[in-house]
Short mmCIF file of N, CA, C and O in Angstrom, two decimals:
data_model
loop_
_atom_site.label_atom_id
_atom_site.label_comp_id
_atom_site.label_asym_id
_atom_site.label_seq_id
_atom_site.Cartn_x
_atom_site.Cartn_y
_atom_site.Cartn_z
N UNK A 1 9.62 26.57 -37.02
CA UNK A 1 8.63 26.45 -37.11
C UNK A 1 8.23 24.51 -36.93
O UNK A 1 8.29 23.99 -36.20
N UNK A 2 8.82 23.99 -38.08
CA UNK A 2 8.58 22.06 -37.93
C UNK A 2 10.28 21.77 -36.97
O UNK A 2 9.70 20.95 -35.76
N UNK A 3 11.03 22.35 -36.53
CA UNK A 3 11.94 21.63 -35.44
C UNK A 3 11.14 22.52 -34.16
O UNK A 3 11.36 21.66 -32.74
N UNK A 4 9.99 23.59 -33.75
CA UNK A 4 9.68 23.65 -32.11
C UNK A 4 8.70 21.97 -31.80
O UNK A 4 8.58 22.19 -30.85
N UNK A 5 7.81 22.52 -33.23
CA UNK A 5 6.65 20.57 -33.66
C UNK A 5 7.51 19.26 -32.61
O UNK A 5 6.85 19.02 -32.39
N UNK A 6 8.90 19.40 -33.81
CA UNK A 6 9.01 18.38 -32.93
C UNK A 6 9.63 17.89 -31.59
O UNK A 6 9.92 17.14 -30.90
N UNK A 7 9.98 19.11 -31.41
CA UNK A 7 10.61 19.53 -30.03
C UNK A 7 9.28 18.93 -29.21
O UNK A 7 9.72 18.93 -27.66
N UNK A 8 8.05 19.62 -29.13
CA UNK A 8 6.90 19.28 -28.35
C UNK A 8 6.66 18.15 -28.70
O UNK A 8 6.65 17.43 -27.64
N UNK A 9 6.95 17.40 -29.96
CA UNK A 9 6.29 16.18 -29.89
C UNK A 9 7.02 14.51 -28.26
O UNK A 9 6.94 14.60 -27.84
N UNK A 10 8.74 15.41 -29.04
CA UNK A 10 9.57 14.23 -28.20
C UNK A 10 9.24 15.16 -26.38
O UNK A 10 9.24 13.56 -25.74
N UNK A 11 8.72 15.68 -25.97
CA UNK A 11 9.14 16.48 -25.25
C UNK A 11 7.24 15.75 -23.80
O UNK A 11 6.68 14.92 -23.65
N UNK A 12 6.28 15.74 -25.32
CA UNK A 12 5.06 15.19 -24.78
C UNK A 12 5.74 13.60 -24.63
O UNK A 12 4.97 12.48 -23.28
N UNK A 13 6.25 13.02 -25.13
CA UNK A 13 6.43 11.30 -25.02
C UNK A 13 7.34 11.33 -23.57
O UNK A 13 7.77 10.53 -23.36
N UNK A 14 8.61 12.23 -23.53
CA UNK A 14 9.51 12.59 -21.62
C UNK A 14 7.88 12.10 -20.38
O UNK A 14 8.21 11.68 -19.69
N UNK A 15 7.72 12.92 -21.05
CA UNK A 15 6.27 13.27 -20.08
C UNK A 15 5.12 12.04 -19.74
O UNK A 15 5.23 11.41 -18.64
N UNK A 16 5.17 12.11 -21.20
CA UNK A 16 4.21 10.37 -21.08
C UNK A 16 4.49 9.13 -20.46
O UNK A 16 4.16 8.52 -19.28
N UNK A 17 6.45 9.06 -20.70
CA UNK A 17 7.07 7.57 -20.15
C UNK A 17 7.29 7.90 -18.31
O UNK A 17 7.24 7.19 -17.47
N UNK A 18 7.41 9.21 -18.53
CA UNK A 18 8.13 10.02 -16.81
C UNK A 18 6.39 9.91 -16.04
O UNK A 18 6.85 9.04 -14.55
N UNK A 19 5.96 9.94 -16.41
CA UNK A 19 4.49 9.88 -15.90
C UNK A 19 3.46 9.12 -16.11
O UNK A 19 2.67 8.04 -15.05
N UNK A 20 3.50 7.85 -17.09
CA UNK A 20 2.91 6.67 -17.32
C UNK A 20 3.80 5.45 -16.80
O UNK A 20 3.47 4.98 -15.76
N UNK A 21 4.25 4.92 -17.42
CA UNK A 21 5.00 3.89 -17.94
C UNK A 21 5.74 3.78 -17.29
O UNK A 21 5.84 2.64 -16.37
N UNK A 22 6.69 4.33 -16.67
CA UNK A 22 8.14 4.51 -15.88
C UNK A 22 7.54 3.91 -14.09
O UNK A 22 7.31 2.95 -13.58
N UNK A 23 6.25 5.22 -13.88
CA UNK A 23 5.61 4.80 -12.25
C UNK A 23 4.59 3.07 -12.50
O UNK A 23 5.01 2.45 -11.45
N UNK A 24 4.24 3.11 -13.85
CA UNK A 24 3.95 1.45 -13.42
C UNK A 24 4.31 0.72 -13.82
O UNK A 24 4.70 -0.45 -13.32
N UNK A 25 5.95 0.75 -14.66
CA UNK A 25 6.53 -0.83 -14.37
C UNK A 25 7.71 -0.46 -13.05
O UNK A 25 7.56 -1.53 -12.25
N UNK A 26 7.54 0.78 -12.53
CA UNK A 26 8.29 0.54 -11.14
C UNK A 26 7.41 -0.39 -10.04
O UNK A 26 7.87 -1.22 -8.79
N UNK A 27 5.44 0.43 -9.72
CA UNK A 27 4.88 -0.32 -8.97
C UNK A 27 4.86 -1.78 -9.49
O UNK A 27 4.39 -2.66 -8.12
N UNK A 28 5.22 -2.64 -10.35
CA UNK A 28 4.85 -3.53 -10.44
C UNK A 28 5.72 -4.44 -10.02
O UNK A 28 5.96 -5.76 -10.24
N UNK A 29 6.60 -3.86 -10.53
CA UNK A 29 8.23 -4.48 -9.92
C UNK A 29 8.62 -4.83 -8.59
O UNK A 29 8.48 -5.61 -7.99
N UNK A 30 7.54 -3.82 -7.39
CA UNK A 30 7.53 -3.48 -6.29
C UNK A 30 6.55 -4.32 -6.31
O UNK A 30 7.17 -5.81 -5.43
N UNK A 31 5.48 -4.92 -6.75
CA UNK A 31 4.59 -5.67 -6.25
C UNK A 31 4.70 -6.83 -6.74
O UNK A 31 4.73 -7.48 -5.75
N UNK A 32 5.65 -7.76 -7.50
CA UNK A 32 6.07 -8.76 -8.48
C UNK A 32 6.72 -9.30 -7.12
O UNK A 32 7.25 -10.45 -6.62
N UNK A 33 7.86 -8.48 -6.98
CA UNK A 33 9.28 -8.60 -6.11
C UNK A 33 8.90 -9.46 -4.33
O UNK A 33 9.24 -9.97 -3.67
N UNK A 34 7.63 -8.15 -4.08
CA UNK A 34 7.36 -8.29 -3.11
C UNK A 34 6.75 -10.11 -2.58
O UNK A 34 6.76 -10.77 -2.03
N UNK A 35 5.36 -9.97 -3.56
CA UNK A 35 4.71 -11.22 -4.06
C UNK A 35 5.93 -12.56 -3.79
O UNK A 35 5.73 -13.62 -3.29
N UNK A 36 7.06 -12.29 -5.26
CA UNK A 36 7.65 -13.37 -4.88
C UNK A 36 8.44 -13.56 -3.71
O UNK A 36 7.95 -15.12 -3.49
N UNK A 37 8.85 -12.56 -2.94
CA UNK A 37 10.23 -13.38 -1.84
C UNK A 37 9.41 -13.56 -0.55
O UNK A 37 9.58 -14.30 -0.10
N UNK A 38 7.90 -12.61 -0.39
CA UNK A 38 7.40 -12.65 0.62
C UNK A 38 5.87 -13.59 0.65
O UNK A 38 5.24 -13.95 2.30
N UNK A 39 5.70 -14.39 -0.98
CA UNK A 39 4.06 -15.19 -0.56
C UNK A 39 2.86 -14.41 0.34
O UNK A 39 2.43 -15.16 0.16
N UNK A 40 3.12 -12.94 0.14
CA UNK A 40 2.37 -12.11 0.48
C UNK A 40 1.75 -10.88 -0.51
O UNK A 40 2.27 -10.20 -1.05
N UNK A 41 0.29 -10.62 -0.56
CA UNK A 41 0.22 -9.61 -1.73
C UNK A 41 -0.20 -8.23 -1.36
O UNK A 41 -0.76 -8.46 -0.01
N UNK A 42 0.81 -7.60 -2.02
CA UNK A 42 0.44 -5.80 -2.01
C UNK A 42 -1.33 -5.63 -1.73
O UNK A 42 -1.12 -6.59 -3.43
N UNK A 43 -1.82 -4.89 -1.51
CA UNK A 43 -3.17 -4.90 -1.55
C UNK A 43 -3.62 -3.77 -3.34
O UNK A 43 -2.21 -3.01 -3.07
N UNK A 44 -4.07 -3.80 -4.13
CA UNK A 44 -4.30 -2.83 -5.70
C UNK A 44 -4.15 -1.78 -5.44
O UNK A 44 -3.50 -1.17 -6.38
N UNK A 45 -5.19 -1.43 -4.23
CA UNK A 45 -5.18 0.26 -4.30
C UNK A 45 -3.58 0.80 -4.06
O UNK A 45 -2.89 1.68 -3.56
N UNK A 46 -2.46 -0.07 -2.74
CA UNK A 46 -1.68 0.10 -2.90
C UNK A 46 0.21 0.44 -3.65
O UNK A 46 0.31 1.65 -3.85
N UNK A 47 -0.34 -0.70 -4.34
CA UNK A 47 -0.46 -0.29 -5.77
C UNK A 47 -0.12 1.10 -6.78
O UNK A 47 0.56 1.40 -7.36
N UNK A 48 -1.55 1.40 -6.65
CA UNK A 48 -2.03 2.32 -7.57
C UNK A 48 -1.90 3.73 -7.35
O UNK A 48 -1.16 4.59 -7.31
N UNK A 49 -1.38 3.20 -5.26
CA UNK A 49 -0.78 4.68 -5.06
C UNK A 49 0.35 5.45 -4.38
O UNK A 49 0.83 6.48 -4.95
N UNK A 50 1.49 3.74 -4.67
CA UNK A 50 2.37 4.42 -5.03
C UNK A 50 3.25 4.56 -6.82
O UNK A 50 4.35 5.19 -6.47
N UNK A 51 2.66 4.11 -7.71
CA UNK A 51 2.70 4.23 -9.15
C UNK A 51 1.89 6.30 -9.22
O UNK A 51 2.59 6.58 -9.87
N UNK A 52 0.94 6.22 -8.41
CA UNK A 52 1.12 7.87 -8.71
C UNK A 52 2.19 8.27 -7.97
O UNK A 52 2.17 9.86 -8.27
N UNK A 53 2.49 8.30 -6.82
CA UNK A 53 3.21 8.33 -6.25
C UNK A 53 4.44 8.73 -6.68
O UNK A 53 5.25 10.29 -6.50
N UNK A 54 5.27 7.99 -7.22
CA UNK A 54 5.71 7.94 -8.00
C UNK A 54 6.19 9.22 -8.94
O UNK A 54 7.76 9.72 -8.77
N UNK A 55 5.57 9.71 -9.73
CA UNK A 55 5.97 10.93 -10.94
C UNK A 55 6.65 12.24 -9.99
O UNK A 55 7.45 13.20 -9.73
N UNK A 56 5.83 12.00 -8.09
CA UNK A 56 5.69 13.53 -7.51
C UNK A 56 7.19 13.12 -6.68
O UNK A 56 7.07 14.39 -5.99
N UNK A 57 7.56 11.96 -7.09
CA UNK A 57 8.92 12.07 -5.77
C UNK A 57 9.99 12.49 -6.85
O UNK A 57 10.35 13.13 -7.86
N UNK A 58 11.18 13.61 -6.16
CA UNK A 58 12.43 14.11 -6.62
C UNK A 58 13.12 13.61 -7.14
O UNK A 58 14.20 13.80 -8.02
N UNK A 59 13.36 11.97 -7.00
CA UNK A 59 14.32 11.25 -6.71
C UNK A 59 14.12 10.95 -8.83
O UNK A 59 14.77 10.46 -9.62
N UNK A 60 12.76 10.86 -8.52
CA UNK A 60 12.17 10.87 -10.60
C UNK A 60 12.01 11.78 -11.17
O UNK A 60 12.58 11.37 -12.60
N UNK A 61 11.71 12.98 -10.53
CA UNK A 61 11.59 14.28 -10.97
C UNK A 61 13.26 14.57 -11.52
O UNK A 61 13.87 15.61 -10.29
N UNK A 62 14.13 13.90 -12.15
CA UNK A 62 15.16 15.32 -12.95
C UNK A 62 15.07 16.23 -13.41
O UNK A 62 16.10 16.57 -13.39
N UNK A 63 13.94 16.59 -14.71
CA UNK A 63 13.65 17.86 -14.60
C UNK A 63 13.49 18.73 -14.01
O UNK A 63 13.24 19.64 -14.14
#
C-alpha cells in the first residue's frame, strides 16, 4: 500500500512539472530571448497562451 502512495506522489510531481513549471520556463525563455535579440516585447497574453499550449503539444507530452 505504501508503494502505491509513493507512486501517486511521484506521478503528481511529474504532472505538476509537465503542466506548470516546464511551460512557464519555456514561455519565459522565449519572451526573454525575443526581447533580448529584437528589443521588442511580446504581449503578456501571448506568453500566457504559449505557456498554456505547451503541455498540449505532442513534443512536450512524452507519456
